[in-house]
CSV table of N, CA and C and ligand atoms in Angstrom, one decimal:
chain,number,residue,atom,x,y,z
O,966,UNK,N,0.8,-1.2,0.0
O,966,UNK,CA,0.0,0.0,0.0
O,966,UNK,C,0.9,1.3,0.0
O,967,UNK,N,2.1,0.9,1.0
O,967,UNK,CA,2.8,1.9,1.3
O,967,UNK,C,3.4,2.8,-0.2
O,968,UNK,N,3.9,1.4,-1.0
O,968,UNK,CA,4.8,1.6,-1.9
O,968,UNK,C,3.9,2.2,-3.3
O,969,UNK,N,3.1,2.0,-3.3
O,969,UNK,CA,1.8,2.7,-4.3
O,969,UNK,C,1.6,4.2,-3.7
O,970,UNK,N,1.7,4.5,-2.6
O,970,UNK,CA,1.6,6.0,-2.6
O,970,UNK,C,3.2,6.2,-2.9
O,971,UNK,N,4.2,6.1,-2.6
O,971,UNK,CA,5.6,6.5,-2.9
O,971,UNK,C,5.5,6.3,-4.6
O,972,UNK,N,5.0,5.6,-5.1
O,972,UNK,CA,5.3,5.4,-6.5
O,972,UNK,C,4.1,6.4,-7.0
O,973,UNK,N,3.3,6.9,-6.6
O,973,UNK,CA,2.3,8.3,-7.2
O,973,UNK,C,3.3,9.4,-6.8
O,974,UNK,N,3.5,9.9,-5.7
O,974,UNK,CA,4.5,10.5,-5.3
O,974,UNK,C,5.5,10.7,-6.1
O,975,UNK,N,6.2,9.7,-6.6
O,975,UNK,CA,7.5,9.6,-7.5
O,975,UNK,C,6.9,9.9,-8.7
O,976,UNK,N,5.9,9.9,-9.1
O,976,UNK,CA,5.7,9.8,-10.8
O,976,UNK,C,4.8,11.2,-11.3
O,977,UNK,N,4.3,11.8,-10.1
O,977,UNK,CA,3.6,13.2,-9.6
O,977,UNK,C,4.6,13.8,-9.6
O,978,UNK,N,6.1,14.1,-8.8
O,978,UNK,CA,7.3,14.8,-9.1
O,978,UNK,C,8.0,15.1,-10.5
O,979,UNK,N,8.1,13.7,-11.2
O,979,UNK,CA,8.7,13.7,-12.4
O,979,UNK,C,7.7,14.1,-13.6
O,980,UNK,N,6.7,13.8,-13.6
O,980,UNK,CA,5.3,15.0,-14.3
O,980,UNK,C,5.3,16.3,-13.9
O,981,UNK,N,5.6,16.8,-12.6
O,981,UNK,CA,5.6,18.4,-12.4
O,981,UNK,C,7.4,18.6,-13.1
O,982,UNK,N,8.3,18.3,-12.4
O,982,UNK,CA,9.7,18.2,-13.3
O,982,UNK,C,9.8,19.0,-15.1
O,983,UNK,N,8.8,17.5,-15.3
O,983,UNK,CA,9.2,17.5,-17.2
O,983,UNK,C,8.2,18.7,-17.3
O,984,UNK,N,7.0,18.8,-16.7
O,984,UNK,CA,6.2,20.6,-16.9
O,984,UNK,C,7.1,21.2,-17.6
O,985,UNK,N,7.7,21.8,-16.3
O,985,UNK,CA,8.3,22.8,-15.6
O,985,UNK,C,9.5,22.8,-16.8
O,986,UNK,N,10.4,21.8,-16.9
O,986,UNK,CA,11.4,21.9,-18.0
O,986,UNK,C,10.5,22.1,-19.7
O,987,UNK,N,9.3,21.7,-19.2
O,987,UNK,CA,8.8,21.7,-20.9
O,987,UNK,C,8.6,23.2,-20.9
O,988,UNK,N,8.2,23.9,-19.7
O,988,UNK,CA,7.4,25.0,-20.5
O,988,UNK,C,8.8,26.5,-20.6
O,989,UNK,N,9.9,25.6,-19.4
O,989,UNK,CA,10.9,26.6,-19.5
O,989,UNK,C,11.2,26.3,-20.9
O,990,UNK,N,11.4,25.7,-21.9
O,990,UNK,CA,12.3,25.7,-23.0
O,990,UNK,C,10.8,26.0,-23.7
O,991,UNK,N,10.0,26.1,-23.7
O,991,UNK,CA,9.1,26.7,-24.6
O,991,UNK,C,9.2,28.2,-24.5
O,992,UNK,N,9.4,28.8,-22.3
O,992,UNK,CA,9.4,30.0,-23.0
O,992,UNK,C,10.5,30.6,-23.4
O,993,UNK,N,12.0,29.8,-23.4
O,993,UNK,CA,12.8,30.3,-24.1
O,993,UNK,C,13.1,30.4,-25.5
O,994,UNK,N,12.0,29.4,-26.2
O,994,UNK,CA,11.9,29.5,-27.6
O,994,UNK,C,12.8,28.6,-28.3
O,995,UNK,N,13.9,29.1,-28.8
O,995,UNK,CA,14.9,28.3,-29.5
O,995,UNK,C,15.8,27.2,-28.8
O,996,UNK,N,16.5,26.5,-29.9
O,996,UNK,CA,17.0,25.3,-29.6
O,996,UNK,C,18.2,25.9,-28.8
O,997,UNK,N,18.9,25.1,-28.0
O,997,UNK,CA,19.8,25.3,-27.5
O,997,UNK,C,21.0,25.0,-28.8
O,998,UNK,N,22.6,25.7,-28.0
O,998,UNK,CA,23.0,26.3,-29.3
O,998,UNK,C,23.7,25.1,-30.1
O,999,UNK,N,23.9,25.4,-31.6
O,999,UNK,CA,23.7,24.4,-32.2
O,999,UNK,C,25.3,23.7,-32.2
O,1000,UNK,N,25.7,22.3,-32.0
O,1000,UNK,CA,26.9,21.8,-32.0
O,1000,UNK,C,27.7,20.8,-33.0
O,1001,UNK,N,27.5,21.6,-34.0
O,1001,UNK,CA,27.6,21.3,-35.5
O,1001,UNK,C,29.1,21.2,-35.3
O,1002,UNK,N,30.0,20.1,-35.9
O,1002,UNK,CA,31.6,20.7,-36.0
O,1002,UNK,C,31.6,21.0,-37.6
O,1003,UNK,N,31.5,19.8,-38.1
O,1003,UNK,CA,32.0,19.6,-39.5
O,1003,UNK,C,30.7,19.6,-40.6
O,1004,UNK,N,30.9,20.7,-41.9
O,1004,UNK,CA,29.9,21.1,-42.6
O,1004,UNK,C,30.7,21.5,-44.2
O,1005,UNK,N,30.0,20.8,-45.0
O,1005,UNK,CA,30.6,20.5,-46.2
O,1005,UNK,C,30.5,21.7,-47.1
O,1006,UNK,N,31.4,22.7,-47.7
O,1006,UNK,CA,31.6,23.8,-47.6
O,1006,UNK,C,30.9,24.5,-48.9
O,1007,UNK,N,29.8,23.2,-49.5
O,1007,UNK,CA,29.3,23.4,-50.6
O,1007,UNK,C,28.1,23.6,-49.9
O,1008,UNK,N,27.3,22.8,-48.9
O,1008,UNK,CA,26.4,22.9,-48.2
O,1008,UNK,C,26.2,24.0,-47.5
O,1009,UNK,N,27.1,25.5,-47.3
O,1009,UNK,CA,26.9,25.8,-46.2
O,1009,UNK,C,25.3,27.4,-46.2
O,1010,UNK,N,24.8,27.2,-47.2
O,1010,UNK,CA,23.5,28.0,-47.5
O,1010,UNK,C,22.6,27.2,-46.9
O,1011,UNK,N,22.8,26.0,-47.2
O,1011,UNK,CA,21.6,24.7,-46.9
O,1011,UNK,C,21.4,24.1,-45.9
O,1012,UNK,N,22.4,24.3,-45.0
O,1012,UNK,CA,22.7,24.3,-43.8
O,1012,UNK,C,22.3,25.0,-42.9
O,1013,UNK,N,21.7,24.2,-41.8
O,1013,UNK,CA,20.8,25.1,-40.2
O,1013,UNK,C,22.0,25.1,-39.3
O,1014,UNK,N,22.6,25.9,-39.1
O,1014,UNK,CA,21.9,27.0,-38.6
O,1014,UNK,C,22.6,28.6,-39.6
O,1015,UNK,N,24.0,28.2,-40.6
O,1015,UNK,CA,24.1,29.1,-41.7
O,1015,UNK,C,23.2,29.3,-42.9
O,1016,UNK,N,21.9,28.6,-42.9
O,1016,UNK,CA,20.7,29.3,-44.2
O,1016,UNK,C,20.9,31.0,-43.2
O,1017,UNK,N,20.9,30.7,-41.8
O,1017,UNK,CA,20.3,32.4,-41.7
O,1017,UNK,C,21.4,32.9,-40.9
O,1018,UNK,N,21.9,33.5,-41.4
O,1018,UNK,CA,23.2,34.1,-40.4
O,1018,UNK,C,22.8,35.5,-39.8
O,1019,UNK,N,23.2,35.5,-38.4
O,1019,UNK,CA,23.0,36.3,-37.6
O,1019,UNK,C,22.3,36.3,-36.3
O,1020,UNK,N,21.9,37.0,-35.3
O,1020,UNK,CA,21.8,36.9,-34.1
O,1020,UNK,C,20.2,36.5,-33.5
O,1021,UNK,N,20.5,35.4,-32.9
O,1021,UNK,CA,19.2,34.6,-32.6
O,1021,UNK,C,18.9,34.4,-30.9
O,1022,UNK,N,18.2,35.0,-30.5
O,1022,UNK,CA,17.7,34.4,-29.0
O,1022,UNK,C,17.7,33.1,-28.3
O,1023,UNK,N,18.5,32.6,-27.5
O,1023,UNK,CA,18.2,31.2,-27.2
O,1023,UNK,C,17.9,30.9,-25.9
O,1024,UNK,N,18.2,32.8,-24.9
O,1024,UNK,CA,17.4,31.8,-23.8
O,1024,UNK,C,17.6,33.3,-23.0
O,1025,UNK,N,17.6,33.8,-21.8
O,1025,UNK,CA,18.0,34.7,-21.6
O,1025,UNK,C,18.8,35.1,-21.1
O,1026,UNK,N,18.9,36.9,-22.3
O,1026,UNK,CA,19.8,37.6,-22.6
O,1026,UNK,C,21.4,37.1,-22.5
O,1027,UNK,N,20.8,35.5,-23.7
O,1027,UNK,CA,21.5,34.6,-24.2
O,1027,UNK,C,21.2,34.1,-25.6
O,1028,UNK,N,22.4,34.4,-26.8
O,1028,UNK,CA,22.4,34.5,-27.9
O,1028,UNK,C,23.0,33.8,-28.7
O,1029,UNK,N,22.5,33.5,-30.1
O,1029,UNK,CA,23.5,32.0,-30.9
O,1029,UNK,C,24.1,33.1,-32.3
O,1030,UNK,N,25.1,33.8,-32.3
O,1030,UNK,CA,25.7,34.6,-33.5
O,1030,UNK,C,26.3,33.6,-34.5
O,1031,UNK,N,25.1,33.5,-35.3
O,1031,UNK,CA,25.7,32.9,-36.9
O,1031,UNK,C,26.5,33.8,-37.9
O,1032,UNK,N,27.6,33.2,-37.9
O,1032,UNK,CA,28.4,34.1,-38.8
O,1032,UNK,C,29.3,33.1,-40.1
O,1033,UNK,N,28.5,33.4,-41.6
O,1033,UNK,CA,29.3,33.2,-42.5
O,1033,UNK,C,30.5,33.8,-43.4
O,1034,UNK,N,31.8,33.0,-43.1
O,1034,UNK,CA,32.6,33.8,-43.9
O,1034,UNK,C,33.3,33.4,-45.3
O,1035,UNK,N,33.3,34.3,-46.1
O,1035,UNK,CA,33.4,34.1,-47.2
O,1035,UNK,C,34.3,35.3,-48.2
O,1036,UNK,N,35.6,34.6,-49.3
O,1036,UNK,CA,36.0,36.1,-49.5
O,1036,UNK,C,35.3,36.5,-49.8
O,1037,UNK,N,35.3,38.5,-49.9
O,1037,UNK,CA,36.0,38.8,-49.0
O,1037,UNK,C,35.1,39.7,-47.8
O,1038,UNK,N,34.1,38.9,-47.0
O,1038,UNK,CA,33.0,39.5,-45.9
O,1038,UNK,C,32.8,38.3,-45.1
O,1039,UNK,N,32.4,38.7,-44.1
O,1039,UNK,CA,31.5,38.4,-43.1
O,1039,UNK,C,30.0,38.3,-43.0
O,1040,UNK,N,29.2,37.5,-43.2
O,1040,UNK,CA,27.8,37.7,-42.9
O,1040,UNK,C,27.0,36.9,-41.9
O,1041,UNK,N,26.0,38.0,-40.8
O,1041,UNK,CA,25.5,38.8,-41.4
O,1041,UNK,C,26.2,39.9,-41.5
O,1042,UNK,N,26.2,41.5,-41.9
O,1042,UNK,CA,26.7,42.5,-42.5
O,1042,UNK,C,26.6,43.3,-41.1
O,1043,UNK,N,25.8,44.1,-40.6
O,1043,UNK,CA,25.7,44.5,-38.9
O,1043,UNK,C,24.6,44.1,-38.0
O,1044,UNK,N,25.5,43.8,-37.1
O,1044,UNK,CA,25.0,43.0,-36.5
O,1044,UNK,C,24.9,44.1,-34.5
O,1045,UNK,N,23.4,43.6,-34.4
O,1045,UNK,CA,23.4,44.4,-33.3
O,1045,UNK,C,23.2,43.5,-31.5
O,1046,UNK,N,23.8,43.8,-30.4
O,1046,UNK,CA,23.8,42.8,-29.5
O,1046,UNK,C,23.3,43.8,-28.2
O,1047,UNK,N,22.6,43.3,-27.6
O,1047,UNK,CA,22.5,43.9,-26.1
O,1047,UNK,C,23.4,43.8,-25.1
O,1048,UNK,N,23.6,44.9,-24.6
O,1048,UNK,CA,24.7,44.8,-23.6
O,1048,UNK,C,24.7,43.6,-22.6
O,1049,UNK,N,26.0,43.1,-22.2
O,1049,UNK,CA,25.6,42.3,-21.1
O,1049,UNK,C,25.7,40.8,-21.7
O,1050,UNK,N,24.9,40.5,-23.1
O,1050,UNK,CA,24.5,39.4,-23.6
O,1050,UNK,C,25.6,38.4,-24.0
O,1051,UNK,N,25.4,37.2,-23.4
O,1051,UNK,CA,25.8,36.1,-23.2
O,1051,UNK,C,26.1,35.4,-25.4
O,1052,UNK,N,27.3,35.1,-25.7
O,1052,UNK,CA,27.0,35.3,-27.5
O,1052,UNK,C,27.6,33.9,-27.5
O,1053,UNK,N,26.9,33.0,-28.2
O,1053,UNK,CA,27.6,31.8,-29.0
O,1053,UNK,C,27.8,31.9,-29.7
O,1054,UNK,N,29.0,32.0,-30.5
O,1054,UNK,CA,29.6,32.8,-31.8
O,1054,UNK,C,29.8,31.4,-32.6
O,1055,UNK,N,29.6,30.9,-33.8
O,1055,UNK,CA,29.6,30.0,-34.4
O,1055,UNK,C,29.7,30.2,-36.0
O,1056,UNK,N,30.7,29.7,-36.4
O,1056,UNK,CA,31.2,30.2,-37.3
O,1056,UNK,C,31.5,29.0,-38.5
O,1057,UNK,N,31.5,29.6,-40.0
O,1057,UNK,CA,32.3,28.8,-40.9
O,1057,UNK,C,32.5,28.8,-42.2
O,1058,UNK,N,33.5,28.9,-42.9
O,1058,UNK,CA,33.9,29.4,-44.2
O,1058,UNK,C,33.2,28.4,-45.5
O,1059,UNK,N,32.8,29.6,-46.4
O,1059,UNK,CA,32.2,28.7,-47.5
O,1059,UNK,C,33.1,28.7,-48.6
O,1060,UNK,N,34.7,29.4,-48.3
O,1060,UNK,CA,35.8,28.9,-49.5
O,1060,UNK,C,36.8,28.6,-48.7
O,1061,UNK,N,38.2,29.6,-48.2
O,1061,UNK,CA,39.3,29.5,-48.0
O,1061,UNK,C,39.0,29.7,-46.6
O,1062,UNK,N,40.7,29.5,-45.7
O,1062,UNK,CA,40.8,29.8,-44.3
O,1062,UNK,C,40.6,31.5,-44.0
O,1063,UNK,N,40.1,32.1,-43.1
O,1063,UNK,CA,39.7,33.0,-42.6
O,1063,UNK,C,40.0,33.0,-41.2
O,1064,UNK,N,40.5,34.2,-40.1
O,1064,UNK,CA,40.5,34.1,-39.0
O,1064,UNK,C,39.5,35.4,-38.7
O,1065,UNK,N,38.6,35.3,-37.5
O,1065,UNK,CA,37.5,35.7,-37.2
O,1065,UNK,C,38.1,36.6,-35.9
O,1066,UNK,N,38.5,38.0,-35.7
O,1066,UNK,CA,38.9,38.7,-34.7
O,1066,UNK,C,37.8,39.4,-34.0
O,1067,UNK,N,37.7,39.5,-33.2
O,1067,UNK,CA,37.0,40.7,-32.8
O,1067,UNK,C,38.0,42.0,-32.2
O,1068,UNK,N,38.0,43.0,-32.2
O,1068,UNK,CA,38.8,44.1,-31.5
O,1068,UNK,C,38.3,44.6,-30.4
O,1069,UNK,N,39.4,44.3,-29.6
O,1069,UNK,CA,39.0,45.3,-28.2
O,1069,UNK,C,38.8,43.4,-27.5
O,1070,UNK,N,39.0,42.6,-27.5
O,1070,UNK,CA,38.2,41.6,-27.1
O,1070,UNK,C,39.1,40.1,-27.1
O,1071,UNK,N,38.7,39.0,-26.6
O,1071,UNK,CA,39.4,38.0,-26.9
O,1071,UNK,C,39.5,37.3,-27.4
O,1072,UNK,N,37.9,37.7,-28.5
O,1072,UNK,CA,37.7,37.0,-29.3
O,1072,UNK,C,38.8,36.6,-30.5
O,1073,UNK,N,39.3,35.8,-31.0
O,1073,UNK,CA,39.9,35.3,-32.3
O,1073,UNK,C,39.6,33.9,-32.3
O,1074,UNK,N,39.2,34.0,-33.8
O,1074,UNK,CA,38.8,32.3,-34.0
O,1074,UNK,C,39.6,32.1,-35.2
O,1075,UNK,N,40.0,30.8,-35.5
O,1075,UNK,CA,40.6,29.8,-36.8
O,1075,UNK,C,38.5,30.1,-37.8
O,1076,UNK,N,39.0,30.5,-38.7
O,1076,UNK,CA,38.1,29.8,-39.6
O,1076,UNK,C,38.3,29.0,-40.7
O,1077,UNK,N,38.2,27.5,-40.9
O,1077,UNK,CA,38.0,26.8,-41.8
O,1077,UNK,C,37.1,25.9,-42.5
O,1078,UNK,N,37.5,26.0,-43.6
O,1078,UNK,CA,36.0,25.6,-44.6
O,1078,UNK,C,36.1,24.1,-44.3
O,1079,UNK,N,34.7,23.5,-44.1
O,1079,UNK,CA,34.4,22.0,-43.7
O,1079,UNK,C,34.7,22.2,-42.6
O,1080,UNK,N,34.9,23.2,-41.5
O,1080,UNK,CA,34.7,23.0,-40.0
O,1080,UNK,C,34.1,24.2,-39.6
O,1081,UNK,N,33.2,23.7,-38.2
O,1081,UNK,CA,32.7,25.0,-37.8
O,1081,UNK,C,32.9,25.1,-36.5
O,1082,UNK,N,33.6,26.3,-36.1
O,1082,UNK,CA,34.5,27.0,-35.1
O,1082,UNK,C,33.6,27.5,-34.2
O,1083,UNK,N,33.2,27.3,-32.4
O,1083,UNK,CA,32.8,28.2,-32.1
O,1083,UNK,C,33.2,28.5,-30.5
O,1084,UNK,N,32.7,29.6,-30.5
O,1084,UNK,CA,33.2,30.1,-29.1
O,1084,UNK,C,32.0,31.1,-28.1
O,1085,UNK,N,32.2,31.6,-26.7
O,1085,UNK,CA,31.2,32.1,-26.0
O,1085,UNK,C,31.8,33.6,-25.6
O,1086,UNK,N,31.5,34.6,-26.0
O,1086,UNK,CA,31.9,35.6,-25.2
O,1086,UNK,C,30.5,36.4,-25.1
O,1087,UNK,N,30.9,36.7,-23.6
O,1087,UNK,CA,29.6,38.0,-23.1
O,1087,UNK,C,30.2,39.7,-23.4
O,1088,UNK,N,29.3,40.5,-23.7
O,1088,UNK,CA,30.0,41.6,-24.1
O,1088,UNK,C,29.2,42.8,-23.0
O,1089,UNK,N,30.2,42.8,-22.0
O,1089,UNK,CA,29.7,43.6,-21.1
O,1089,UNK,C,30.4,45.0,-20.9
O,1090,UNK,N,30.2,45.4,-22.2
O,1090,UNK,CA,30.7,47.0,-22.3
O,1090,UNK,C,30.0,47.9,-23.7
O,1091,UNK,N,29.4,48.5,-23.9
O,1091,UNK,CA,28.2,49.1,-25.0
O,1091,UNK,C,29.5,49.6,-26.0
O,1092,UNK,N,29.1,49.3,-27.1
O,1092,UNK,CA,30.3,50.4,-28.2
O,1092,UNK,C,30.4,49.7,-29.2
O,1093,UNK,N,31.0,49.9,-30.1
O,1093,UNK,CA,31.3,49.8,-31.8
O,1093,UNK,C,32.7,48.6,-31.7
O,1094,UNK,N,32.2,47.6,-32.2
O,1094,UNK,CA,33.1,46.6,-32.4
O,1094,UNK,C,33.7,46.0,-33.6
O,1095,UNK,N,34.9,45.9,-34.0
O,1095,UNK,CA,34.9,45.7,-35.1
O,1095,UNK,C,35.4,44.1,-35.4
O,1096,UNK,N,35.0,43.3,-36.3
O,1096,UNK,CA,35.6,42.0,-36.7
O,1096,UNK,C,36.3,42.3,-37.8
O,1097,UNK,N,37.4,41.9,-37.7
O,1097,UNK,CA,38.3,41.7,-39.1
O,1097,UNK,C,38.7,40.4,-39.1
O,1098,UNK,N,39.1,40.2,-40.5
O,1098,UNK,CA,39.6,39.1,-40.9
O,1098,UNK,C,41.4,39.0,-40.4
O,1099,UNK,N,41.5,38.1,-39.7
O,1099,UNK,CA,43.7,38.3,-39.4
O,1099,UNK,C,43.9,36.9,-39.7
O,1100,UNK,N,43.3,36.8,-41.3
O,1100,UNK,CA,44.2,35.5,-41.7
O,1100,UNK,C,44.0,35.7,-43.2
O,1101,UNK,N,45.4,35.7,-43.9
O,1101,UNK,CA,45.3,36.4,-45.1
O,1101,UNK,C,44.9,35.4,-46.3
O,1102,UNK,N,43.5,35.8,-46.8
O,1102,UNK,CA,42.4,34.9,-47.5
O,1102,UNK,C,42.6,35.4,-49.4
O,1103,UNK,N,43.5,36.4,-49.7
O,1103,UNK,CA,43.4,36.9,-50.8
O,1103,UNK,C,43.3,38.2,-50.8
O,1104,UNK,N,43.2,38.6,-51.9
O,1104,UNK,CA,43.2,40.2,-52.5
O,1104,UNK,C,42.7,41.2,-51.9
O,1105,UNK,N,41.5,40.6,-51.4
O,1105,UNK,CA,40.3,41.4,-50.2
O,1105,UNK,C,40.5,41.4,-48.9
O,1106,UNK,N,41.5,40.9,-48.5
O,1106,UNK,CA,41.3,41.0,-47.1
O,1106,UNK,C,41.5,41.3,-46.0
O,1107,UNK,N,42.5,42.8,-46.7
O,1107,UNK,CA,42.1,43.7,-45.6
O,1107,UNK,C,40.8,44.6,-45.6
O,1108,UNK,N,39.7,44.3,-46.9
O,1108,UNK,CA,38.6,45.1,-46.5
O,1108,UNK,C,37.4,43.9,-45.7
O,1109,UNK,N,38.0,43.2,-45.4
O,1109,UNK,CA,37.2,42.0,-44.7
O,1109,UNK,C,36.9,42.3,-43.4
O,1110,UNK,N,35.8,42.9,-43.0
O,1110,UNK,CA,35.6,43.2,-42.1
O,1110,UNK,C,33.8,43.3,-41.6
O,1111,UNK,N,33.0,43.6,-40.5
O,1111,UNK,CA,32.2,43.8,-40.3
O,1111,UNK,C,32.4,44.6,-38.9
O,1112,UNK,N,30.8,44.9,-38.2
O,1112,UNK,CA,30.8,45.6,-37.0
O,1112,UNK,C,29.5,45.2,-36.0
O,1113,UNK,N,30.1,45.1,-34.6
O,1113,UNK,CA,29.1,44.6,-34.0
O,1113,UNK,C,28.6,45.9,-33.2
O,1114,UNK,N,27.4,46.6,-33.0
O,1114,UNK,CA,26.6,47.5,-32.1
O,1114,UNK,C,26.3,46.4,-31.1
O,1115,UNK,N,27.3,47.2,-29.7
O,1115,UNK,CA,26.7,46.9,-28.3
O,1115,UNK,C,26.1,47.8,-27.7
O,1116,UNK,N,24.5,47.8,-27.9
O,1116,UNK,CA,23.7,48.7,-26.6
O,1116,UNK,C,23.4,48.3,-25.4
E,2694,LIG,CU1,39.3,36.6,-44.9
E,2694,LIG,CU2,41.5,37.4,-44.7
């Protein structure tokens, strides 16, 4: 008798549990961030999470930064981030090697085509950020760059 109420008990906990976890990841909306390594450098339009590059919500004032590079840019083109915000930067080249800097920051990534590079930085300082390219990809690149707005 005893063991029939401990076993409601137990199965009443793990139903309020999965709730509670179901409805937190509902109201965070998106998938947690994506852990792709290797992506075939022909695929990388057709590819989730590079069909859309640029900054996606995944939980809070916690964010997944898709970034495609390709000579001689970065996409997406500007990109804007809230202060404070927690960034999964994830990254990957659709021809040659590329290195992904950010300035002012610690950010520097390897970019290579057929792999996808990523890293976490929070940006807890508001201002004009720039990414350049510091891995020499061809003719372009030193105009290889983009800019991230921290409000
Ligand atoms: Cu891309 Cu240098």
């Amino acid at each position: 008798r005893l063991e029939k109420v401990w076993l409601l008990i137990g199965i009443g906990t793990l139903v309020m549990f999965l709730t509670i976890v179901g409805i937190s990841a509902f109201a965070q909306g998106h998938h947690p961030p994506s852990d792709l390594t290797t992506l075939d450098p022909q695929k990388v339009d057709t590819t989730e999470p590079f069909n859309q590059p640029g900054l996606k919500k995944i939980g809070d004032n916690e964010y997944e930064l898709v970034i495609v590079s390709q000579a001689f840019a970065f996409m997406p083109n500007d990109i804007k981030i809230p202060e404070g915000a927690k960034v999964h930067i994830i990254v990957t080249s659709k021809d040659v090697v590329h290195g992904l800097e950010i300035v002012g920051t610690n950010v520097n990534m390897m970019v290579t085509p057929g792999h996808v590079n990523s890293l976490t930085h929070t940006f807890h300082k508001p201002g004009s950020y720039l990414i350049i390219c510091n891995e020499y990809c061809g003719t372009g690149h030193q105009m290889m760059s983009t800019k991230i707005e921290v409000t």
